[in-house]
Coordinates of C-alpha atoms in Angstrom, one line a residue:
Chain A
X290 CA -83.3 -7.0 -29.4
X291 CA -80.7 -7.3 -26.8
X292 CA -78.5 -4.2 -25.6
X293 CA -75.5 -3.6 -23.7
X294 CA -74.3 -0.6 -21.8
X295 CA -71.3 0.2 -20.3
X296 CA -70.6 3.5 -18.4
X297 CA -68.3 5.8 -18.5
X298 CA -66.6 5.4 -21.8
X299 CA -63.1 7.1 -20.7
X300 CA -62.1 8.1 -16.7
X301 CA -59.2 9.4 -15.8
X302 CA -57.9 8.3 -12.3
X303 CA -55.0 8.8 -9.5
X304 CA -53.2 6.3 -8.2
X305 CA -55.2 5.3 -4.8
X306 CA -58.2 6.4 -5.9
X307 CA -61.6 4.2 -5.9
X308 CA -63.3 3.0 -9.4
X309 CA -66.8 2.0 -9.9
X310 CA -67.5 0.7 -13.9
X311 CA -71.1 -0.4 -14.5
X312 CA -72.9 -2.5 -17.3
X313 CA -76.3 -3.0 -17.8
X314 CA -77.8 -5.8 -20.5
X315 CA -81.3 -5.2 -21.6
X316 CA -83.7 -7.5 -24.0
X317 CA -82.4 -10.8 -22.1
X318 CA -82.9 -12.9 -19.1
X319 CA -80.5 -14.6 -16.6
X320 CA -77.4 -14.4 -19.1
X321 CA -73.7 -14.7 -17.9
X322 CA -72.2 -11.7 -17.4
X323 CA -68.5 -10.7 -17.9
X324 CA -65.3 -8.7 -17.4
X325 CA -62.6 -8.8 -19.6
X326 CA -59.9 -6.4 -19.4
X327 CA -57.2 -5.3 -22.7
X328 CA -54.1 -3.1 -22.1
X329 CA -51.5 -2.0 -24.1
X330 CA -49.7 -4.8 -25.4
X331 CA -51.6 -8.0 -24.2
X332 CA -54.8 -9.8 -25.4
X333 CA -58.2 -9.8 -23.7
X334 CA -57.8 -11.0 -20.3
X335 CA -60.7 -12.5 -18.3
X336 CA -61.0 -10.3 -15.1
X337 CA -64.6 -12.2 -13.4
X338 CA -67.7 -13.8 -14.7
X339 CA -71.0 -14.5 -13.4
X340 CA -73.8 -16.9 -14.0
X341 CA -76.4 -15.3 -11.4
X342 CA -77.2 -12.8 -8.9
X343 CA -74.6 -12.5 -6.2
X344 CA -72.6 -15.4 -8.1
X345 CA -69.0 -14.1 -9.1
X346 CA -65.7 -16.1 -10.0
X347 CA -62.3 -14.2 -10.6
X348 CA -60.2 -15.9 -13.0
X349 CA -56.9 -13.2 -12.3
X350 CA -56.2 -12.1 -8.9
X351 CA -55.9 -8.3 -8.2
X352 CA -57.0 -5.4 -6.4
X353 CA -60.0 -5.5 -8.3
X354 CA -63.4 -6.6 -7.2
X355 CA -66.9 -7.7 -8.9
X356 CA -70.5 -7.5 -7.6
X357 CA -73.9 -8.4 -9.6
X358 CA -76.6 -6.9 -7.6
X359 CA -79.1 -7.4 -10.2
X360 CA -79.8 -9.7 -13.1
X361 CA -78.6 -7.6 -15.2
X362 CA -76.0 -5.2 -13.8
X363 CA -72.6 -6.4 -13.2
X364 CA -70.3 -3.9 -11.7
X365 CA -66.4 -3.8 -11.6
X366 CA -64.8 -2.2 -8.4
X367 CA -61.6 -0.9 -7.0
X368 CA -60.9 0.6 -3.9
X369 CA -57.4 1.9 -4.8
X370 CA -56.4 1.9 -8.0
X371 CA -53.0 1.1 -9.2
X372 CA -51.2 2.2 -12.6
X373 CA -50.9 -1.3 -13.9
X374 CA -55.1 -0.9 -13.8
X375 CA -55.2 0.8 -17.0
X376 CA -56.8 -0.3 -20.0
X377 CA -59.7 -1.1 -22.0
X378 CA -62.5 -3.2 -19.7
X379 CA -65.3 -4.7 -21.8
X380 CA -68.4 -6.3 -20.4
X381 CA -69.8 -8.6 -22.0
X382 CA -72.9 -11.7 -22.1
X383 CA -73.9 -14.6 -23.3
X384 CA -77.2 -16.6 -23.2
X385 CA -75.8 -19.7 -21.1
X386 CA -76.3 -22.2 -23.9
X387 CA -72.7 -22.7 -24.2
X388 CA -72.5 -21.3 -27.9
X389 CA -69.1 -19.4 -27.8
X390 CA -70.6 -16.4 -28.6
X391 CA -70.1 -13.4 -26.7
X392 CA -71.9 -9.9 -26.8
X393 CA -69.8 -7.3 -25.5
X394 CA -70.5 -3.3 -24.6
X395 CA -68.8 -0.6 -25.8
X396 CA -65.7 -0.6 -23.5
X397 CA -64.4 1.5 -20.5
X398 CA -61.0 2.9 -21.0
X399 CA -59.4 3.8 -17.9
X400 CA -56.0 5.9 -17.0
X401 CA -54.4 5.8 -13.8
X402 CA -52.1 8.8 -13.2
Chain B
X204 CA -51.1 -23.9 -20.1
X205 CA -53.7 -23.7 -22.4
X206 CA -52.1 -21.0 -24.8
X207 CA -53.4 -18.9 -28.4
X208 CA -50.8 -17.5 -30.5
X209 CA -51.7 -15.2 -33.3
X210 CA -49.1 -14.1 -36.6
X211 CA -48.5 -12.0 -37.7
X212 CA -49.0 -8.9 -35.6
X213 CA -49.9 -6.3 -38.3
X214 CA -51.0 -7.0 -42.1
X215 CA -50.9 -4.7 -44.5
X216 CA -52.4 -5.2 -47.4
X217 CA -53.4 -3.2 -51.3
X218 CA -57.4 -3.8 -51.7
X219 CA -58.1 -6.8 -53.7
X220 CA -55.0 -8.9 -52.6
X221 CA -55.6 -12.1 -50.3
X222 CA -53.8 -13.1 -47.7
X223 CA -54.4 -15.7 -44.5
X224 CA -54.3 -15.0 -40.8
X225 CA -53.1 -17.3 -38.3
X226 CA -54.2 -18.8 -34.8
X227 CA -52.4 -21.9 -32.9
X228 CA -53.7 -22.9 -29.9
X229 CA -53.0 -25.3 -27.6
X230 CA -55.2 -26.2 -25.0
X231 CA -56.6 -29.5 -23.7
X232 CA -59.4 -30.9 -25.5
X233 CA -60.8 -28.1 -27.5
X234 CA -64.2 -26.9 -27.5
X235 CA -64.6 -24.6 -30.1
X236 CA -62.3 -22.1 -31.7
X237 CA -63.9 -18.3 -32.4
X238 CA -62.7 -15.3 -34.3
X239 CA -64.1 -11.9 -33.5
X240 CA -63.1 -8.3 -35.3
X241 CA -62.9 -5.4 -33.0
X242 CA -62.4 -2.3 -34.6
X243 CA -60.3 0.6 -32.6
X244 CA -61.9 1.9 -29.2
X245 CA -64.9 -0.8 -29.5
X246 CA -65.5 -4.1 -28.3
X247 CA -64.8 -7.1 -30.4
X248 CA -67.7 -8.5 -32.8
X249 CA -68.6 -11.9 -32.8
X250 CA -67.4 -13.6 -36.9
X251 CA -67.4 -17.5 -36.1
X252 CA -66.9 -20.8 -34.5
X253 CA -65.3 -23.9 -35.3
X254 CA -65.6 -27.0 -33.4
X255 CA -63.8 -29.5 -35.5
X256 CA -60.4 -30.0 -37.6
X257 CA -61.6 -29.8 -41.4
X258 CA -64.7 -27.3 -40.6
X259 CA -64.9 -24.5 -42.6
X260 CA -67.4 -21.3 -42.4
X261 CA -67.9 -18.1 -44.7
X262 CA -68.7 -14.4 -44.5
X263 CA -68.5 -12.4 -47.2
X264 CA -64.9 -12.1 -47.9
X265 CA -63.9 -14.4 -44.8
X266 CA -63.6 -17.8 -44.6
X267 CA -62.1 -19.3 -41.4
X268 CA -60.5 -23.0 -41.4
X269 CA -59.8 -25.1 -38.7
X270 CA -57.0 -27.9 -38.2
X271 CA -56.1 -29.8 -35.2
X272 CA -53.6 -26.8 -33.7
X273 CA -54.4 -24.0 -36.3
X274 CA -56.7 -22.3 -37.6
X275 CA -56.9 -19.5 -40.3
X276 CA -59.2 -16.8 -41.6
X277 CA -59.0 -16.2 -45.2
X278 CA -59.3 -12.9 -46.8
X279 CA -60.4 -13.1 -50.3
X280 CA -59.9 -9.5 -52.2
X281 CA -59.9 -7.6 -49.0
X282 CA -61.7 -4.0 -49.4
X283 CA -60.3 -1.0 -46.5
X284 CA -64.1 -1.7 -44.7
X285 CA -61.9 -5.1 -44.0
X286 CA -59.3 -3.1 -41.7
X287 CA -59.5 -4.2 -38.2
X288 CA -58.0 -5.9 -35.5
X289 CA -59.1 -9.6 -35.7
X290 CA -58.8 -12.2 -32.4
X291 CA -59.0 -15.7 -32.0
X292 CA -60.1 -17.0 -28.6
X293 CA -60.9 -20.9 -27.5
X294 CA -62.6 -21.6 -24.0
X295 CA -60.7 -22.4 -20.8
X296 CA -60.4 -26.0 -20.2
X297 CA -63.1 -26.9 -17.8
X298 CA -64.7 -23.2 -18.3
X299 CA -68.1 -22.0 -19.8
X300 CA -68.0 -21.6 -23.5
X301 CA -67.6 -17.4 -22.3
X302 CA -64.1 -18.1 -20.2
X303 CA -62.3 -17.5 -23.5
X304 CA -58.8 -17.1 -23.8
X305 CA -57.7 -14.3 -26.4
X306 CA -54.6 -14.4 -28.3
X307 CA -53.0 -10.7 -29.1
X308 CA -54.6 -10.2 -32.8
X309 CA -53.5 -9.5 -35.9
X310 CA -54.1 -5.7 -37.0
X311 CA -55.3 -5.6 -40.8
X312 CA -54.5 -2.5 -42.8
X313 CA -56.4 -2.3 -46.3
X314 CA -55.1 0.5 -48.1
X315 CA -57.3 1.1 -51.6

């Protein structure tokens, strides 16, 4: 069966600092990986997606960055955080076959002090 | 601007007594509507999609509707396992089916 991992659950971070979230999918080839980001107040908000290796779109523009160095490892960056970077991030996948449905990890949630 | 709209923010509700959740959307040319549940401090859980005004689909004590700029889930004699936050999303326009845009949820409480 398929698997998703997301790591670490909770960081606290200062202002300026770097962030490195990571998310690993097991059981499953080539899906489409994604980032979708919740704070306080607001709905989900699509942060990137990918549909391969090295392929990444960003739907919000922002000091944040995305990488997918493997099939199955999609990684969400920062070089200097900012306060409005808090919240809940969620990876998440799908299969590709367009069915709506999303599989998504246990969520990141992130302070910036 | 392709938008999603959910009322009411919070529900509370005594176990056993139905009530409806809302979602309007408005986005050009629809390609499915979907409802997840996320319960606090984990991801959202996929429930179900609609595709077309008049579909209908059950789970238990969930039944979610869909008409051409609404759609509701149903809660049919609601027990507190019921209590969660539940989201409606639909795709971007132009988007894979996982570019979904979220409305803010509606919060259920199910006291027994």
């Amino acid at each position: 069966s398929q698997t998703i991992h997301q790591w670490p659950a909770t960081l606290v971070q200062p202002v300026g600092s770097p962030l490195s979230l990571e998310c690993t999918v097991e059981g499953t080839s080539n899906p489409n990986l994604y980032w979708y980001r919740q704070a306080a107040g607001r709905g989900l908000q699509l942060l990137f997606y990918s549909v391969g290796i090295g392929q990444i779109s960003s739907e919000v523009p922002q000091n944040l960055s995305a990488s997918r160095p493997q099939d199955r490892q999609f990684i969400l960056s920062s070089k200097k955080l900012l306060l409005s970077d808090s919240g809940f991030y969620l990876c998440a996948w799908d299969s590709g076959l367009n069915t709506g449905e999303l599989f998504f990890g246990e969520g990141s949630r992130l302070t910036v002090l | 601007e392709d938008q999603v709209t959910q009322s009411p923010e919070a529900l509370r509700l005594q176990e056993g007594e139905s009530s409806s959740l809302n979602c309007s959307y408005t986005v050009s040319g629809l390609r499915g509507l979907f409802w997840y549940r996320q319960d606090p401090g984990k991801g959202p859980e996929f429930l179900f999609t609609l595709y077309s005004a008049g579909e209908e689909k059950e789970k238990e004590r969930l039944k979610a509707t869909l008409t051409k700029k609404e759609s509701f889930l149903h809660i049919t004699a609601p027990k507190p396992e019921d209590s969660a936050t539940y989201l409606c999303a639909v795709p971007f326009y132009g988007g894979s089916q996982g570019n979904l845009i979220f409305g803010k949820g509606t919060k259920l409480s199910v006291k027994p």
